[in-house]
Coordinates of C-alpha atoms in Angstrom, one line a residue:
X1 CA -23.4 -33.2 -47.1
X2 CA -21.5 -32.9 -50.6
X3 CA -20.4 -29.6 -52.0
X4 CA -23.2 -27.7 -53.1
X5 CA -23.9 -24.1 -54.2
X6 CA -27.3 -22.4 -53.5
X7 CA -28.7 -20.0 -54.9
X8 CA -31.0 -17.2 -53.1
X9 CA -33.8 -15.4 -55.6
X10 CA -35.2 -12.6 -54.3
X11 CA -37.3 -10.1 -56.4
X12 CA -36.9 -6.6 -54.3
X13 CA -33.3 -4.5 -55.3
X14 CA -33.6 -2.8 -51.9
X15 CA -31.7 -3.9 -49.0
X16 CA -34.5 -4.8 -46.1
X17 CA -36.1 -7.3 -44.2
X18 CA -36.3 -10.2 -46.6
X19 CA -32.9 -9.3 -47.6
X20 CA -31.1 -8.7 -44.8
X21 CA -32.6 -12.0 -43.7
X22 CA -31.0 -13.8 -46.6
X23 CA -28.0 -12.0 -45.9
X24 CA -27.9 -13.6 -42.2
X25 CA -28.3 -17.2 -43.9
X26 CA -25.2 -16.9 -46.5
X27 CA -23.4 -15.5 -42.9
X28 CA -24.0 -18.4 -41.2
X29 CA -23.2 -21.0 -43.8
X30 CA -19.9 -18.9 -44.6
X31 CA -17.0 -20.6 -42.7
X32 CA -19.1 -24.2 -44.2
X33 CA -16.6 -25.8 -47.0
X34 CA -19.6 -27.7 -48.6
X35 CA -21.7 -24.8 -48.9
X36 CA -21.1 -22.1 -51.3
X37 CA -24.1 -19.6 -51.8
X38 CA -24.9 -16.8 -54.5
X39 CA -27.5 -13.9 -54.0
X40 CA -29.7 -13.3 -57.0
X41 CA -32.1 -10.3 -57.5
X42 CA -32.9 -7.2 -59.9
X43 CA -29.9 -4.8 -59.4
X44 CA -30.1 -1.6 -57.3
X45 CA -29.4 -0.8 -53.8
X46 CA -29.1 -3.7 -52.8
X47 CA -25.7 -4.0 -54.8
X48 CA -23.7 -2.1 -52.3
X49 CA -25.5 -3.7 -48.8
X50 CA -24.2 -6.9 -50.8
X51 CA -20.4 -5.9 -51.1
X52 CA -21.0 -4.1 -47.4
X53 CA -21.7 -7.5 -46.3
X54 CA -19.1 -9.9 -48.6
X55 CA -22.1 -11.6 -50.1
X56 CA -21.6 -12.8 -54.0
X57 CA -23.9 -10.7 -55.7
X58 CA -25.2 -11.8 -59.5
X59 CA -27.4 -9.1 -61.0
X60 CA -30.8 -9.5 -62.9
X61 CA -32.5 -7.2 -65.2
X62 CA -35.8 -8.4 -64.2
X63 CA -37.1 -10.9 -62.0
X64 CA -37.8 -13.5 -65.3
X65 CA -38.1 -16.6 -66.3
X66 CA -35.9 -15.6 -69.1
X67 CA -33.6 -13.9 -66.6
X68 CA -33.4 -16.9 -63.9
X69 CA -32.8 -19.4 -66.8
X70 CA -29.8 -17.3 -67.8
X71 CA -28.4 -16.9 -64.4
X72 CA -28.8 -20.4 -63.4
X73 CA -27.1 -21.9 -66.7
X74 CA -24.2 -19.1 -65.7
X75 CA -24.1 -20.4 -62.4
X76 CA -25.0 -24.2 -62.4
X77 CA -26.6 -24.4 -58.7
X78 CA -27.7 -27.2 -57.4
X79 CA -30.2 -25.5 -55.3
X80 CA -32.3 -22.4 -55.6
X81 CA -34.0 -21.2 -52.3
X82 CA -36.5 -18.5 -53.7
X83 CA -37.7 -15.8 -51.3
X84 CA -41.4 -14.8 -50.9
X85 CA -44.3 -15.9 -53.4
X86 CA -43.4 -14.4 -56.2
X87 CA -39.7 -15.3 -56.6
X88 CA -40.8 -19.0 -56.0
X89 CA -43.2 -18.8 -58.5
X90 CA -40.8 -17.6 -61.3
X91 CA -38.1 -19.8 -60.3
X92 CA -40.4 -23.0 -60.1
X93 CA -40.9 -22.1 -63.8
X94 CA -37.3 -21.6 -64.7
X95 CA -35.6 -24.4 -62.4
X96 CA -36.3 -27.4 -64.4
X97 CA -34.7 -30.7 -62.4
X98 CA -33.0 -28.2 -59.8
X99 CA -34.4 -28.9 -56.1
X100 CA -36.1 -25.8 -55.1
X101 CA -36.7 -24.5 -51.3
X102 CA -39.5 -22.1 -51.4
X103 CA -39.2 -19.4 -48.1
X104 CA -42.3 -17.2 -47.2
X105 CA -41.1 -14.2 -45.4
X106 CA -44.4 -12.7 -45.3
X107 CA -48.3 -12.9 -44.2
X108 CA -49.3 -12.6 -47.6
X109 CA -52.9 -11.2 -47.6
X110 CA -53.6 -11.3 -50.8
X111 CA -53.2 -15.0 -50.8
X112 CA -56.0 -15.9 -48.0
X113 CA -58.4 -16.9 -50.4
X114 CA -58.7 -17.5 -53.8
X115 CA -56.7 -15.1 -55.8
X116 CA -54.2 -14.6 -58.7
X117 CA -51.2 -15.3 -56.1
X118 CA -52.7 -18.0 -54.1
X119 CA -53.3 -20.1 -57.1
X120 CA -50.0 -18.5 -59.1
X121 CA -48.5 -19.8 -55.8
X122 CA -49.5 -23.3 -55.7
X123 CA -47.1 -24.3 -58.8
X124 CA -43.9 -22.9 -56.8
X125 CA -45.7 -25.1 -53.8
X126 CA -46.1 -28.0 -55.5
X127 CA -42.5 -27.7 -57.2
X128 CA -40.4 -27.2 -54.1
X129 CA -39.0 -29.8 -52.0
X130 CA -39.4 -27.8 -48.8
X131 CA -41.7 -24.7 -47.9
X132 CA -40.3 -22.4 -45.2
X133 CA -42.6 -20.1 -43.7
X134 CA -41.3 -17.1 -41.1
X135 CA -44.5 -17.4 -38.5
X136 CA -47.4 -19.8 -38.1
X137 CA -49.6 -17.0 -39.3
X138 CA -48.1 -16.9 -42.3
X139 CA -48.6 -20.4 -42.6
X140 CA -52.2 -21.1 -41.8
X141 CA -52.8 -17.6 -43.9
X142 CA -52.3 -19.4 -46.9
X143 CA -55.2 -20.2 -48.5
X144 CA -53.9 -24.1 -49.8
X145 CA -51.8 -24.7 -46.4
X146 CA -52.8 -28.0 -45.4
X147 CA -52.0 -29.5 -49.2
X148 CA -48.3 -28.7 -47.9
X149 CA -48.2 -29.5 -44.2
X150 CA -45.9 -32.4 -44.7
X151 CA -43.3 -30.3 -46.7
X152 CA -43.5 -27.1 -44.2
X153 CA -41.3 -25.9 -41.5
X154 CA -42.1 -22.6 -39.3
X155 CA -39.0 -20.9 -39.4
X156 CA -38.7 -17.5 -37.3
X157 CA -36.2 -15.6 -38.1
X158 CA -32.7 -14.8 -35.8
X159 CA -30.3 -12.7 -35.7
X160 CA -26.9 -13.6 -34.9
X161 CA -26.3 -11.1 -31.4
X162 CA -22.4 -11.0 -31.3
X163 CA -22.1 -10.2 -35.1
X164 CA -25.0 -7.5 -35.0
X165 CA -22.8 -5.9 -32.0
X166 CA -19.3 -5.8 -34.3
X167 CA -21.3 -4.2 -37.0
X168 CA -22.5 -1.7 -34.7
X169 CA -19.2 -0.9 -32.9
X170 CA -18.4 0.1 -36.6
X171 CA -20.1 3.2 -36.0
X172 CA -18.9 5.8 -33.1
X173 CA -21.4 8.7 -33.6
X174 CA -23.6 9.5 -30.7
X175 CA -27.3 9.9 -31.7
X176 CA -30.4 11.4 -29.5
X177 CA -33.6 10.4 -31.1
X178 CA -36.2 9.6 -28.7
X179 CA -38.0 7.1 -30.8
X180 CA -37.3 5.7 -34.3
X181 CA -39.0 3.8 -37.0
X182 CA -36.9 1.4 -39.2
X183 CA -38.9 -0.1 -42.3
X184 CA -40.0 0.9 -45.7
X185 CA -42.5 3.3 -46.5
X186 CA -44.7 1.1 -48.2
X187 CA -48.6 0.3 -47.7
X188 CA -48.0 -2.9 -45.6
X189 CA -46.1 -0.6 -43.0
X190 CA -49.4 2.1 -43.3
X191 CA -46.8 5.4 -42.8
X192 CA -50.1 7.7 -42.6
X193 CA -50.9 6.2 -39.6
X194 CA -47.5 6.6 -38.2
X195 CA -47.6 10.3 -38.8
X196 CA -51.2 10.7 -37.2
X197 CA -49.5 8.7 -34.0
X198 CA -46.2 10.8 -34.3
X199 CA -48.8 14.2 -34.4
X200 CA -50.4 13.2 -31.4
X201 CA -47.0 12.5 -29.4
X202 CA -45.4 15.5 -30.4
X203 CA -48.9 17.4 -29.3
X204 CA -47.6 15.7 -25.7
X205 CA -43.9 16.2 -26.0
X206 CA -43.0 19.1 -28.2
X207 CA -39.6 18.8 -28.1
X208 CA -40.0 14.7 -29.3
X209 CA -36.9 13.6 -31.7
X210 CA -38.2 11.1 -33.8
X211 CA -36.0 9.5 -36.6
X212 CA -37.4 7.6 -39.9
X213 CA -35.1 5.1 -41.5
X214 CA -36.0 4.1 -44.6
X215 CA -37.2 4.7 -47.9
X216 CA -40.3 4.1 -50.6
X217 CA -43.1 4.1 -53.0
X218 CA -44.9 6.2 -50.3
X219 CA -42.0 8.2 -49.1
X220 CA -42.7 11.7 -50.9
X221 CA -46.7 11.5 -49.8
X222 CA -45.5 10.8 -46.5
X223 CA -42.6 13.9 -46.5
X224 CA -45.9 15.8 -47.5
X225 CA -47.6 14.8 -45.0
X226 CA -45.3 15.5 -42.3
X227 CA -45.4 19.4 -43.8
X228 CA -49.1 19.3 -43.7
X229 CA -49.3 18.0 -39.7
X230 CA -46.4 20.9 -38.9
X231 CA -44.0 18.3 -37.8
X232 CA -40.8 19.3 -39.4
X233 CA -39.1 20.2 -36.0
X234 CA -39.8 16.8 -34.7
X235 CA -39.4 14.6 -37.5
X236 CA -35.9 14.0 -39.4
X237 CA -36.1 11.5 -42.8
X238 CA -32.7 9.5 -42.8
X239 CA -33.6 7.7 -45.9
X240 CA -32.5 4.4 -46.3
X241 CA -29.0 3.5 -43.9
X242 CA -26.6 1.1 -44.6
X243 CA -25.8 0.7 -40.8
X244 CA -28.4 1.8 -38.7
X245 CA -27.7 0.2 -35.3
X246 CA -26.2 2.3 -33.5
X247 CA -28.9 4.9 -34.5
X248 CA -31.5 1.9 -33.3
X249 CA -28.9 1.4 -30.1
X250 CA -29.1 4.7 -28.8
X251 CA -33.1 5.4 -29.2
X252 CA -35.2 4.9 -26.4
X253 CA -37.7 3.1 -28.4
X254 CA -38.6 1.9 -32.1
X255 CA -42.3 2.2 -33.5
X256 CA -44.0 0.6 -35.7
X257 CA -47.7 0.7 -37.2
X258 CA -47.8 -2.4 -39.9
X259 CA -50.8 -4.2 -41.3
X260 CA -48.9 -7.3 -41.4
X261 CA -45.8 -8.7 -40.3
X262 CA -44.0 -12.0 -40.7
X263 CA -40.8 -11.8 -38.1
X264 CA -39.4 -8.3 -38.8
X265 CA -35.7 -7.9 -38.6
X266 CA -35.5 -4.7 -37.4
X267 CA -37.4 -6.2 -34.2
X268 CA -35.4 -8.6 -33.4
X269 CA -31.9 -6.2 -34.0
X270 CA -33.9 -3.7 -31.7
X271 CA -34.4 -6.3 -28.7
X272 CA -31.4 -7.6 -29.3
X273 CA -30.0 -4.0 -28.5
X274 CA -32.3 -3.5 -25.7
X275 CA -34.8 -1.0 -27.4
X276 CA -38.2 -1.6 -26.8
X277 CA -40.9 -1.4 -28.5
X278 CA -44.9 0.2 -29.4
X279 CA -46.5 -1.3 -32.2
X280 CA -49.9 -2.4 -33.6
X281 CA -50.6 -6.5 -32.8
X282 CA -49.7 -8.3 -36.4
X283 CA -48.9 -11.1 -36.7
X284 CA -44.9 -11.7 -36.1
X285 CA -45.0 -9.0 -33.4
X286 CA -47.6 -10.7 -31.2
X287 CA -45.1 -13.6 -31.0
X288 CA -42.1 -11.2 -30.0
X289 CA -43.7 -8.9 -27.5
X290 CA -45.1 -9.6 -24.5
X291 CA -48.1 -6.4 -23.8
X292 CA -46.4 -4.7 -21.1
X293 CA -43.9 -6.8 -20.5
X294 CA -40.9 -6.1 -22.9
X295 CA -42.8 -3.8 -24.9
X296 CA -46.7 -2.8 -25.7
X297 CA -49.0 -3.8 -28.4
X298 CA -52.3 -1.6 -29.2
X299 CA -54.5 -1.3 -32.3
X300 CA -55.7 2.0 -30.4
X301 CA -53.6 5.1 -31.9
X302 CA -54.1 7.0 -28.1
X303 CA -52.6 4.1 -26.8
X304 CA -49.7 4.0 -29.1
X305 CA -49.5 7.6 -28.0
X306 CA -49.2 6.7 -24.3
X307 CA -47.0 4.2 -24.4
X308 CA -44.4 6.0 -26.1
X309 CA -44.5 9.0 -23.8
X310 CA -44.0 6.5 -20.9
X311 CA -41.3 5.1 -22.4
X312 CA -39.9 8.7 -23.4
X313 CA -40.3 10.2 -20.1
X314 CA -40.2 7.2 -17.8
X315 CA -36.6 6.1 -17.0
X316 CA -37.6 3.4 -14.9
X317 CA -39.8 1.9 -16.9
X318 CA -37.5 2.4 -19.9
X319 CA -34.9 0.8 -18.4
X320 CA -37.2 -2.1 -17.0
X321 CA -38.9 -2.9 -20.8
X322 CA -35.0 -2.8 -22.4
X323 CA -33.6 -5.8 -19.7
X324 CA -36.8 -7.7 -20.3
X325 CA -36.0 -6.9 -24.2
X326 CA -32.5 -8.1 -24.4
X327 CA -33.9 -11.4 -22.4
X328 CA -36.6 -12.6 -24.9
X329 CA -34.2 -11.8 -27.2
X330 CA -31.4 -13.9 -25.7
X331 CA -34.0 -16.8 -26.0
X332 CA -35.2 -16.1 -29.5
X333 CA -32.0 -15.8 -31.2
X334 CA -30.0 -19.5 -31.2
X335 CA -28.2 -19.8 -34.8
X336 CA -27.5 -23.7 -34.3
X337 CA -31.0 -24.9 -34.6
X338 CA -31.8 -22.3 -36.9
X339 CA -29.1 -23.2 -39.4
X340 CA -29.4 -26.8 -38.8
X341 CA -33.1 -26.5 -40.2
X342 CA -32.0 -25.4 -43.4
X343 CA -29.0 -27.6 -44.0
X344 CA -31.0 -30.6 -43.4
X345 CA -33.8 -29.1 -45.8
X346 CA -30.9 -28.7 -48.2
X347 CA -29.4 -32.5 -47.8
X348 CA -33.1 -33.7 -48.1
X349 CA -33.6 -32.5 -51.3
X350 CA -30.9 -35.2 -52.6
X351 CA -32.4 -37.5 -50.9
X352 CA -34.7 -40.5 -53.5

């Protein structure tokens, strides 16, 4: 492949799933001489994950057609791989004769049927030269899918293990919490219900430690909350972390209550640590954990409940869930393939 430079859109200025997925990519393609890669998005947060990470980091104002236009023309890409619906639409509009790779990180429920972003979407869709999507649920959620079968690749997202363990090592501290929850605290992770199913396990187990990791437009109503269900002494708010593995690595568990999922990163980082894990059956979770297996599934909060005080108090079963964790995730996780996929959808894009 010729020397080309890539650049990654992405509209969120917080450092998360999306993000840290895109940040995994420009790792892998690092020590490539033909590849150079830029990451492109509204300035924030984010701008010190970047630099925490070595990533080249060019700033928007606002995630614009204006914006990309001026961006691109500074950096004269030859390919822009736009993240999530939205990005792609804007840069499909601003790309002119530059290849685009569209990536769908998410299940996007909005665009099942026919709305706004299912038909905004369809112009990034027809633009791009190749569609990733992160699960086949994502995929076949999209209302136009099968206009696009021939362009689109399923691509579940990996972790790289051994780098995930230096970055950890980086942090010594010794942390106690008995469960944590790693996300945003946004409507498609429903926090409220994570509170009602942290009330109920602290009802069980009074002297729980539970940690939350991360931050949002819900985080104040969701600090009230907490208040109003007396859970204080359980319950510590980390806010968002820079480097929370060895917080994840030393938990006996990680929770989580989403609506929808594609392939979350902080599952795979937690079964790549050996931390299993309760959470509701959407989407990109049903393809990680096996019910019972190397983790549990419920849409049933008292189930939720139960599960996490059997992990809690159960060593054996603890320690039984976390090998069967670290071995799905030993199978999941293979960067070759993974990066081979996207360096071919990059060469193909030159291709008449």
């Amino acid at each position: 492949m010729k020397k080309i430079k890539v650049l990654h859109l992405l509209q969120s200025n917080r450092f998360s799933g999306a993000e840290n997925v895109v940040f995994q990519i420009i790792s892998m393609f690092k020590e490539t001489d033909n590849v150079d890669m830029v990451y492109c998005s509204r300035d924030g947060q984010i701008r010190e994950a970047a630099k925490e990470h070595g990533v080249n980091y060019v700033p928007i104002q606002a995630l614009s057609v204006t914006e990309v236009k001026r961006v691109i023309h500074e950096q004269q890409p030859d390919i822009i791989h736009a993240h999530d619906m939205r990005a792609s639409f804007v840069a499909a509009r601003a790309c002119g004769n530059i290849p685009l790779i569209s990536h769908v990180h998410n299940n996007n429920f909005d665009s099942r049927g026919l709305s706004a972003k299912s038909i905004a979407y369809l112009l990034a869709a027809m633009k791009a030269k190749h569609i990733f999507w992160v699960s086949e649920s994502s995929f076949n959620g999209y209302a136009f899918h099968k206009c696009f079968e021939k362009k689109s690749t399923v691509l579940y997202n990996i972790i790289d293990v051994d780098a995930l363990y230096r970055r950890m090592s980086e942090d010594d501290n010794a942390y106690d919490y008995d469960v944590l929850y790693v996300g945003r605290l946004t409507y498609q992770k429903n926090p409220q219900r994570l509170m009602r199913v942290f009330e109920k396990v602290a009802s069980k187990l009074p002297d729980v430690k539970i940690g939350i990791i991360g931050a949002g437009d819900l985080e104040k109503e969701i600090v009230a909350l907490c208040e109003e269900l007396h859970l204080q002494k359980q319950v510590t708010f980390l806010g968002f972390q820079a480097n929370p593995l060895k917080m994840l690595h030393d938990a006996k568990m990680m929770i989580m209550t989403s609506r929808w999922e594609g392939t979350p990163m902080c599952a795979l980082e937690a079964m790549a640590l050996g931390v299993p894990i309760v959470s509701t059956p959407t989407d990109g979770l049903c393809e990680l954990i096996t019910d019972g297996e190397n983790g549990f599934l419920s849409d049933d909060d008292d189930v939720l409940v139960q599960k996490v005080a059997d992990i809690i108090t159960d060593s054996s079963l603890h320690s039984a869930l976390s090998e069967k964790t670290k071995e799905m995730a030993r199978q999941l996780n293979e960067v070759a393939p993974y990066r081979e996929k996207i360096r071919r959808a990059y060469e193909n894009c030159f291709e008449k």
